[in-house]
Short mmCIF file of C-alpha atoms in Angstrom, two decimals:
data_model
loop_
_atom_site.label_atom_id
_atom_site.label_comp_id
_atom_site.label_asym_id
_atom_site.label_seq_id
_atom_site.Cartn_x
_atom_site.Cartn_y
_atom_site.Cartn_z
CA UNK A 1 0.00 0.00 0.00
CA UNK A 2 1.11 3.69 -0.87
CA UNK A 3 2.73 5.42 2.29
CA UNK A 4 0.03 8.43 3.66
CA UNK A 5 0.67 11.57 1.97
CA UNK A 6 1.54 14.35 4.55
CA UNK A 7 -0.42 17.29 6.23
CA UNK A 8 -0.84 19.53 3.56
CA UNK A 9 -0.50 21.96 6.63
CA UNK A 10 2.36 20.32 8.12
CA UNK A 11 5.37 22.83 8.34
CA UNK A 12 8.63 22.45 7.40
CA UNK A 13 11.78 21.67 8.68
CA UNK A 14 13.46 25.57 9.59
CA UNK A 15 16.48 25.12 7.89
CA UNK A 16 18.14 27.32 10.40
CA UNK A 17 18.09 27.59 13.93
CA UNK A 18 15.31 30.74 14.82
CA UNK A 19 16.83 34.12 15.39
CA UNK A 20 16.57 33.84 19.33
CA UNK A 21 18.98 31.16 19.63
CA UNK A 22 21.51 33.38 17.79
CA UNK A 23 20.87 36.19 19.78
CA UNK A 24 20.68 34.17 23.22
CA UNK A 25 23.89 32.87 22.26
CA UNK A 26 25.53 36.21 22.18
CA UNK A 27 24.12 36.99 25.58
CA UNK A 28 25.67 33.93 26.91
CA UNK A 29 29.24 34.62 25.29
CA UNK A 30 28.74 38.10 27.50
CA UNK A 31 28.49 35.95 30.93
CA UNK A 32 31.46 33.96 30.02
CA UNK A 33 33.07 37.20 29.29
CA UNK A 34 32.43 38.63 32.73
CA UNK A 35 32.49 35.69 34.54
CA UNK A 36 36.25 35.44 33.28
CA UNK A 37 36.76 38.81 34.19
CA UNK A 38 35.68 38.27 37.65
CA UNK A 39 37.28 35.03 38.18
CA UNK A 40 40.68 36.91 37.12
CA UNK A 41 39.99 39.47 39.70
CA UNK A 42 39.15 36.27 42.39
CA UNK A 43 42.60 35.32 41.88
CA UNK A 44 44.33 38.15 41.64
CA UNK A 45 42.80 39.13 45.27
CA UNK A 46 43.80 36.03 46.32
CA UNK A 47 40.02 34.76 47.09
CA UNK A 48 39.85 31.69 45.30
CA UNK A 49 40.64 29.37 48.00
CA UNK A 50 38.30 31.14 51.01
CA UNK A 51 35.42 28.22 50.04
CA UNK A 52 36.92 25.26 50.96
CA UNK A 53 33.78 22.75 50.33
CA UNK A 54 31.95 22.49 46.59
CA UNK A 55 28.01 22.15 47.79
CA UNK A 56 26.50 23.06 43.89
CA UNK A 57 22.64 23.37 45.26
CA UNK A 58 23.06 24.50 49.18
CA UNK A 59 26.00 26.79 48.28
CA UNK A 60 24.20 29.20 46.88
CA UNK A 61 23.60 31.12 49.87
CA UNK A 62 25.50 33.47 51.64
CA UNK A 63 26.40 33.30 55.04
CA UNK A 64 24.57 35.82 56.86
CA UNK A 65 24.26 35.13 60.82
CA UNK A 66 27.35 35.81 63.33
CA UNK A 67 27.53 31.69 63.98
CA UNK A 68 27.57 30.57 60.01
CA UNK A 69 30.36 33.43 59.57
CA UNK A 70 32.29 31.88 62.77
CA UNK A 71 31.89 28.20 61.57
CA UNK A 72 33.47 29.20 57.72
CA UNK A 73 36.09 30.89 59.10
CA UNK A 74 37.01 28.27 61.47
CA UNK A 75 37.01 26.02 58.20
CA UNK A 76 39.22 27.73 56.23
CA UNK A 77 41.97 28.05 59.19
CA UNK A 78 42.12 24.64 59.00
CA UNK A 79 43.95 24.93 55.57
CA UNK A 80 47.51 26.12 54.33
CA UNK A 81 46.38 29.07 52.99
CA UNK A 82 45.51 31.17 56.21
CA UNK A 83 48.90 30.00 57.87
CA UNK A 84 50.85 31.34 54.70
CA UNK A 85 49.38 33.82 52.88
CA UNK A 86 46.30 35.53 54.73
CA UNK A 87 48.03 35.23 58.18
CA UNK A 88 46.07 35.85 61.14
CA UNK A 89 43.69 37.81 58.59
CA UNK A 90 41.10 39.38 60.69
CA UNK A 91 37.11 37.74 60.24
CA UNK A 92 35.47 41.22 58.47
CA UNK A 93 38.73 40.99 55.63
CA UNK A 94 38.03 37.01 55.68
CA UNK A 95 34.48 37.98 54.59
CA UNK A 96 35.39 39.90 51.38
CA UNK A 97 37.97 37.47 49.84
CA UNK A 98 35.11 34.67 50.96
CA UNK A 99 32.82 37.22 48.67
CA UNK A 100 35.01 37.39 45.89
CA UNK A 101 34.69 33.24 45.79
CA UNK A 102 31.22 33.25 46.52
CA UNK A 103 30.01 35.50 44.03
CA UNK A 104 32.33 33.77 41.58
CA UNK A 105 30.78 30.46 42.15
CA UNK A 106 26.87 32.03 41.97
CA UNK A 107 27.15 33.67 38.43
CA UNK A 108 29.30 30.57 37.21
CA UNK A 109 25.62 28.86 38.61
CA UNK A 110 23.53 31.16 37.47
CA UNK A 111 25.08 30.87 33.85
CA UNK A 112 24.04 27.19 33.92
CA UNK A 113 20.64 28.18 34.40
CA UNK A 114 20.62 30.76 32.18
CA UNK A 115 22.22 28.03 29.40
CA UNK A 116 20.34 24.81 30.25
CA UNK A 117 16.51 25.75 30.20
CA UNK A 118 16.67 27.58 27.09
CA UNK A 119 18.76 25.26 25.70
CA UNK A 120 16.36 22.45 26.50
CA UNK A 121 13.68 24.73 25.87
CA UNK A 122 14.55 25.73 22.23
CA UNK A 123 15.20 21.57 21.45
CA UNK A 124 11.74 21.15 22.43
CA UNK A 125 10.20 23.97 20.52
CA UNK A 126 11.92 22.88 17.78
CA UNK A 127 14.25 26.18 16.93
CA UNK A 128 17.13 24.42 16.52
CA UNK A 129 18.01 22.35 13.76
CA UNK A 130 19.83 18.62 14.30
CA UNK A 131 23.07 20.34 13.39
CA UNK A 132 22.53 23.20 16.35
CA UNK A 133 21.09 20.38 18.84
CA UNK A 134 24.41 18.96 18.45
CA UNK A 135 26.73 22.03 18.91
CA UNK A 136 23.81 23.13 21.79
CA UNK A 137 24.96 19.84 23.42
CA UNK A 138 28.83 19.83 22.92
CA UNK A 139 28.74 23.44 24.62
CA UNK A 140 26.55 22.14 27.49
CA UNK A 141 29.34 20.01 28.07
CA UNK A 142 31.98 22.31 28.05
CA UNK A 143 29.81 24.11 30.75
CA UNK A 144 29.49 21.36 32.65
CA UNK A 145 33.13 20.06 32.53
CA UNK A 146 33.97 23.57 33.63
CA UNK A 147 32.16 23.87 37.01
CA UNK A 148 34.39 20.69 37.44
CA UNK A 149 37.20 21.80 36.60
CA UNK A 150 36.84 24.67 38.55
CA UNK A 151 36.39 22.30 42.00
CA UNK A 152 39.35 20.39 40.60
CA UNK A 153 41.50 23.25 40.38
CA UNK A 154 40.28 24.51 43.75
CA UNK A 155 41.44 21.14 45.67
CA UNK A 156 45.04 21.82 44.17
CA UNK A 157 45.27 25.11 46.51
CA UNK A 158 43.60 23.15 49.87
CA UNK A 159 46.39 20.25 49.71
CA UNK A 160 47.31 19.89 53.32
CA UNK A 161 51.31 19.22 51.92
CA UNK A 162 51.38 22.60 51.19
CA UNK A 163 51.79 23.29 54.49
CA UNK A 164 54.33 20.90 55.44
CA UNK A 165 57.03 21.94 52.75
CA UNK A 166 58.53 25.30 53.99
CA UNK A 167 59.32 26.59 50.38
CA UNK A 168 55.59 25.63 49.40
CA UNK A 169 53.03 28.48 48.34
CA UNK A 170 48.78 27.43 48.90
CA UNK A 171 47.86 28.00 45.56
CA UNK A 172 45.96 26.61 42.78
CA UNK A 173 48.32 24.41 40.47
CA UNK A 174 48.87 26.38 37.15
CA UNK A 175 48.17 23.53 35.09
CA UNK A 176 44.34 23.20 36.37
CA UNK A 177 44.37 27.41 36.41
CA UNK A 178 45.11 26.82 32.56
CA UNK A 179 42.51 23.92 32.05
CA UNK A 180 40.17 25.90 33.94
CA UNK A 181 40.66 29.19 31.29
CA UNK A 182 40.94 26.70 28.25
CA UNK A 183 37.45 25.82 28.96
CA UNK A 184 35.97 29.21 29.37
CA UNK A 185 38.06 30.69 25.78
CA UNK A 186 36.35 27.25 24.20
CA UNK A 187 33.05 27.87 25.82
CA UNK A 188 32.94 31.99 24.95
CA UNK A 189 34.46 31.09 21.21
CA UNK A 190 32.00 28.42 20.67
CA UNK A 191 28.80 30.51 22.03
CA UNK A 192 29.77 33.22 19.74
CA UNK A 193 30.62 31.13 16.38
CA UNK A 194 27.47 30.20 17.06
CA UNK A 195 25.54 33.07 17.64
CA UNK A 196 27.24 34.91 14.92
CA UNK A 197 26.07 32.00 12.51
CA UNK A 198 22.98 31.40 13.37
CA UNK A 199 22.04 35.17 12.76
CA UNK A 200 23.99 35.03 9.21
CA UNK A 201 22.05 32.24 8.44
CA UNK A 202 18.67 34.30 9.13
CA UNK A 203 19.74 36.89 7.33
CA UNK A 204 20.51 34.79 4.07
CA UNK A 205 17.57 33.15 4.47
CA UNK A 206 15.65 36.66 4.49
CA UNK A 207 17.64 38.44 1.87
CA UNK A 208 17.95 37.53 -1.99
CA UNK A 209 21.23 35.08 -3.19
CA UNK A 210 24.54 37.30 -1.86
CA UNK A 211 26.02 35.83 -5.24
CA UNK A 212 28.61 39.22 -5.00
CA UNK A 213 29.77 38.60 -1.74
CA UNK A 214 29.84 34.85 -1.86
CA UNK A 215 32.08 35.11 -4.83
CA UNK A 216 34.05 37.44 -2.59
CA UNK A 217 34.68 35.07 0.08
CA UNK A 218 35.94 32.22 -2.32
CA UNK A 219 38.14 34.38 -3.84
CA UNK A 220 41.77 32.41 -3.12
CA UNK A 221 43.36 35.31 -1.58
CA UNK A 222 41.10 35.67 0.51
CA UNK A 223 40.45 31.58 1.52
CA UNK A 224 44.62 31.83 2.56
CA UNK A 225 43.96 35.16 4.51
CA UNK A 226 41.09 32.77 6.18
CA UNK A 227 43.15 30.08 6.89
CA UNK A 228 46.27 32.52 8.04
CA UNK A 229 43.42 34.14 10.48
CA UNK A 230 42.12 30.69 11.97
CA UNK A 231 46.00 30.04 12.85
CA UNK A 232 46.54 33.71 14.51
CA UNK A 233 43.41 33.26 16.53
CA UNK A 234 45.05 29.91 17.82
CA UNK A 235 48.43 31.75 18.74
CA UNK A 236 46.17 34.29 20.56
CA UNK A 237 44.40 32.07 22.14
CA UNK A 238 48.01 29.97 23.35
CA UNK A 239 49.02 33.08 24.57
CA UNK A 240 46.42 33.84 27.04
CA UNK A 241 46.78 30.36 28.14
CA UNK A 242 50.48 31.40 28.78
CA UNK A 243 49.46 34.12 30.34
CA UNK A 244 47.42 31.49 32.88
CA UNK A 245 50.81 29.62 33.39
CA UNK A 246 52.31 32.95 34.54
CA UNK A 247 49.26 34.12 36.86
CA UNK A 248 49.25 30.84 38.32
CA UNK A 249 53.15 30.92 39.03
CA UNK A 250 52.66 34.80 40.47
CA UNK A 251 55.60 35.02 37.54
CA UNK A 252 53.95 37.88 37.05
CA UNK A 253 56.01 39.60 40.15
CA UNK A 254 59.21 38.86 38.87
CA UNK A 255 61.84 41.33 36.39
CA UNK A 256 59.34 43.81 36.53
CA UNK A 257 60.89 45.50 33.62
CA UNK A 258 60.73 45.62 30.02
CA UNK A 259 61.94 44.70 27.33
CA UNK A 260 65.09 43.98 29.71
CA UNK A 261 65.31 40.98 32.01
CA UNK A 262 67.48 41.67 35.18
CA UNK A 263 68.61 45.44 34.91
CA UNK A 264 71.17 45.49 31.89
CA UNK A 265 70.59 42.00 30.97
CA UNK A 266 68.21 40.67 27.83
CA UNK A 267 67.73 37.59 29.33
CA UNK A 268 68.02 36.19 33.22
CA UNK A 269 71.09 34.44 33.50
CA UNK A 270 71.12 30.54 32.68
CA UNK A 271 71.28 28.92 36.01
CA UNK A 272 67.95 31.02 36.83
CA UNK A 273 66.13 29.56 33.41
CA UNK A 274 67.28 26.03 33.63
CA UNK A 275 67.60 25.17 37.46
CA UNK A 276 68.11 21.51 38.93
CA UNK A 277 65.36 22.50 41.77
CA UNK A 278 62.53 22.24 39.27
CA UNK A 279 63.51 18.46 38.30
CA UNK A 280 62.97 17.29 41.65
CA UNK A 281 65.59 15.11 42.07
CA UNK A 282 65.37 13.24 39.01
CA UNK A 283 67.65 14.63 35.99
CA UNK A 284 65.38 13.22 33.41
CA UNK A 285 62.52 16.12 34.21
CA UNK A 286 64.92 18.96 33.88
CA UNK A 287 61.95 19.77 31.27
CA UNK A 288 59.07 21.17 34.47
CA UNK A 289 61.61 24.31 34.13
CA UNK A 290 59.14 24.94 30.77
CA UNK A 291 56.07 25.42 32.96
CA UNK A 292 57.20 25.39 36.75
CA UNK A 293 60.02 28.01 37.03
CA UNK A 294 58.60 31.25 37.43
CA UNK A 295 61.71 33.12 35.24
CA UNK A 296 61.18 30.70 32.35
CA UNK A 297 57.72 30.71 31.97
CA UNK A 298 57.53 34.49 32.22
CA UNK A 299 60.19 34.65 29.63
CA UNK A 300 57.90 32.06 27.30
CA UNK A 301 54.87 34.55 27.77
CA UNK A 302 56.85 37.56 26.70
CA UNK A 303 58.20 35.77 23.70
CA UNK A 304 54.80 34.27 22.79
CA UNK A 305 53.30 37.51 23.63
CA UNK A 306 55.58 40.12 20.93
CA UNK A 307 55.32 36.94 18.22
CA UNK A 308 51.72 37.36 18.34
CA UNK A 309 51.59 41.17 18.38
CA UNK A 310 53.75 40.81 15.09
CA UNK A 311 51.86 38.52 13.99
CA UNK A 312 48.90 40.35 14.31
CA UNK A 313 50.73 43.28 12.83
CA UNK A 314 51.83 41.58 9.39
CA UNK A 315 48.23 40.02 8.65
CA UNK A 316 46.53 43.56 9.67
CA UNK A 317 48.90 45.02 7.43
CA UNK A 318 48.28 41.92 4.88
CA UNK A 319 44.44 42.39 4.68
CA UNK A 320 44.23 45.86 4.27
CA UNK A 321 45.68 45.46 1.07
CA UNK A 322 42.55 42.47 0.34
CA UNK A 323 39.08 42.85 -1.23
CA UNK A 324 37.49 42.32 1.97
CA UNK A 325 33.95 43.28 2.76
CA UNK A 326 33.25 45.60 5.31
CA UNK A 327 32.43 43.61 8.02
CA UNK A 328 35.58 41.93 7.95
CA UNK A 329 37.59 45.19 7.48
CA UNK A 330 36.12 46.42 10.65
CA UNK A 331 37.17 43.33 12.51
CA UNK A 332 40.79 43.36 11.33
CA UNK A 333 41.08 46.93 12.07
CA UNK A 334 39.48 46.16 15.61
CA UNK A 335 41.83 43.04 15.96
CA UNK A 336 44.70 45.30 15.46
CA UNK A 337 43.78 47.88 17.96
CA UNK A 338 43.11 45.54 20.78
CA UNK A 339 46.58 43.88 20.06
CA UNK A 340 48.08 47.26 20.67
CA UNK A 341 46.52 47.84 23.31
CA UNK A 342 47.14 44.35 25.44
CA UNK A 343 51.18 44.90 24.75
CA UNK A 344 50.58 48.01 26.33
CA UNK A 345 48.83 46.75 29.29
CA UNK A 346 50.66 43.74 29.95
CA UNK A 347 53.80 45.79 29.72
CA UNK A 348 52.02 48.52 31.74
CA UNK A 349 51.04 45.64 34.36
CA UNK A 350 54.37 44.05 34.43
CA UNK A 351 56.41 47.00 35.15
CA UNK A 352 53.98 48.07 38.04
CA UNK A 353 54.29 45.11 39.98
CA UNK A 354 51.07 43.47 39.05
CA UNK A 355 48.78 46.13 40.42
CA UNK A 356 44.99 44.69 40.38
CA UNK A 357 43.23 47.12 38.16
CA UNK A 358 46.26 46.60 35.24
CA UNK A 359 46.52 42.99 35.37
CA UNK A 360 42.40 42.97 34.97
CA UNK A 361 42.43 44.95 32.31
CA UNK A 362 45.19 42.74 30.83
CA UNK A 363 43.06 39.84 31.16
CA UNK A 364 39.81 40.92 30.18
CA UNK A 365 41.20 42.26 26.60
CA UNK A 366 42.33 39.30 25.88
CA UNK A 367 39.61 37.88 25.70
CA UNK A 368 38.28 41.08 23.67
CA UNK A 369 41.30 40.10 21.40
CA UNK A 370 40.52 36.50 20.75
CA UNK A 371 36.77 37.43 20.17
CA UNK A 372 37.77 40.14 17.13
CA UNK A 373 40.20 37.54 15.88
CA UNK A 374 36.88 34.94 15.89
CA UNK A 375 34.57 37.58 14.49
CA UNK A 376 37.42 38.21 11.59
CA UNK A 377 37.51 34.67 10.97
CA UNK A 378 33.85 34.66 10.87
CA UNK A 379 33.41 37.40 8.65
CA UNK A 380 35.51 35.94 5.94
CA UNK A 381 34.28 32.13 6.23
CA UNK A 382 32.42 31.10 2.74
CA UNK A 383 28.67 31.88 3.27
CA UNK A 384 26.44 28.74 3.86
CA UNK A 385 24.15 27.13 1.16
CA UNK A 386 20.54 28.26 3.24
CA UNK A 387 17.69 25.69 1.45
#
């Protein structure tokens, strides 16, 4: 027997995702973006360790009686950190780093909420299309490998050795500090590919054939300026992760001068780069000096940090000379600017001994750098076939 024809009212598939997810998207790439911001200023106050228990659902609320104050505190004495950093740190200044943390934890919370039930909400609707249900759900679990990464990284700062090796610092290892900030630039780059596209798509899908600017974009000049673009945005990107390794280490406090490294010197001397302590007793992991010696790594970030900025310089000074379109022109321009500006503020922080309100700044362009070197990229990627 012949199959039953369809509903002759029965709608069709959207071949996009509706122009709320796009825009939702966006919004969500701006909490990352200030939840980054704020986390940067939780360690730089030296907050992140004042919560020493992960309670997802009952942590959410302040303490706010004399007693629940007095039985935190008492909790967090019992770990490294108050015998070697905040030393005999009075209960009101115990308070604000433990608000720093707090506040930290509730918008990294509230951005799940804010994440999940639309997401769930626009799968169930149907405004997302198989291939956004998929990229919805790979981003969910970014989020979610995040929050526990964060208590991972957290745990590194409240090992009770800490306090039992006199040359030992309470702090969060850099390598989880790292992971942790890998997973938010993933998170806030993938949220805004995605919002970017999804709104592109909507406005092909509007608009007559863009057969001008497609043939634009597929121009070969322009595909290799694409390609050289995708690359830059991965140095930038391995940059800011440097500049975790650094924050982590407090490298950051170190040859506070620049270009120079140790008054007349270029570089530190040799012994201070390459130094037996860091191998731990075994010869064959001379290597840890590449992330564990506070001299070295600084010296990586610097080098890592000028390759980029030239990098930056030679491909702005590449496309201007390309038949972009404007949107893209705008975002290399912008991408330029911001890469001027974070040499001048990490120089600007390093030189002033890592005062809070520099090193923030620092931070939060960065992430305002990787984002115009994704919306470049975007701008110039070859405009999708809407059915």
């Amino acid at each position: 027997a012949a199959p039953a024809p369809a509903p002759v009212d029965a709608p069709a598939p959207a071949p996009v995702d509706a122009p709320i997810v796009g825009y939702w998207s966006l919004f969500c790439a701006s909490m990352v973006f200030g939840i980054v911001v704020w986390g940067g200023l939780t360690r730089l106050t030296e907050s992140g360790l004042s919560i020493v228990e992960w309670k997802p659902i009952t942590g959410v609320r302040l303490p706010t009686s004399d007693r629940e104050w007095d039985d935190e505190f008492a909790k967090y004495k019992r770990f490294p950190e108050y015998h070697k950093v905040h030393i005999g740190i009075s209960l009101d200044d115990f308070k604000r780093i433990y608000f720093m943390e707090w506040f930290h934890r509730n918008i990294g919370r509230l951005f799940g909420v804010v994440y999940l039930v639309p997401a769930v909400w626009f799968v169930a609707s149907g405004r997302v299309t198989r291939a956004g249900r998929a990229k919805l759900a790979g981003m969910g679990g970014l989020l979610l490998a995040q929050g526990a990464m964060g208590w991972y990284m957290v745990t590194s700062g409240l090992d009770h050795a800490l306090a039992e090796r006199a040359d030992a610092v309470p702090r969060v290892s850099q390598y989880r500090l790292a992971a942790h900030l890998a997973l938010a630039y993933m998170l806030y780059a993938g949220l805004s590919l995605h919002g970017w596209g999804v709104l592109r798509a909507n406005r092909l899908a509007r608009s007559a054939p863009a057969a001008a600017l497609r043939a634009q974009l597929e121009l070969p000049q322009v595909a290799a300026f694409r390609r050289r673009i995708a690359a830059a945005a991965l140095l930038v990107a391995g940059t800011c992760l440097s500049g975790a390794m650094v924050a982590g280490l407090d490298a950051g406090l170190l040859y506070n001068e620049f270009p120079l490294m140790g008054g007349d010197r270029v570089l530190p001397p040799w012994r201070e780069l390459w130094h037996e302590y860091y191998a731990r007793g075994n010869a064959d992991a001379m290597w840890r000096n590449l992330t564990e010696n506070p001299a070295l790594v600084q010296l990586e970030h610097r080098v890592l940090a000028m390759s980029t900025f030239f990098v930056l310089s030679a491909l702005w000074w590449q496309g201007r000379r390309l038949p972009l379109p404007g949107p893209a022109r705008r975002a290399l321009h912008a991408m330029y600017a911001l890469a001027a500006l974070q040499v001048g503020l990490g120089v600007s922080t390093l030189v002033n001994g890592v005062p809070i309100a520099n090193a923030s700044a620092h931070q939060a362009n960065s992430v305002l750098l990787l984002a115009a070197a994704l919306r470049l990229f975007h701008t110039l990627r070859p405009l999708p076939r809407i059915r």
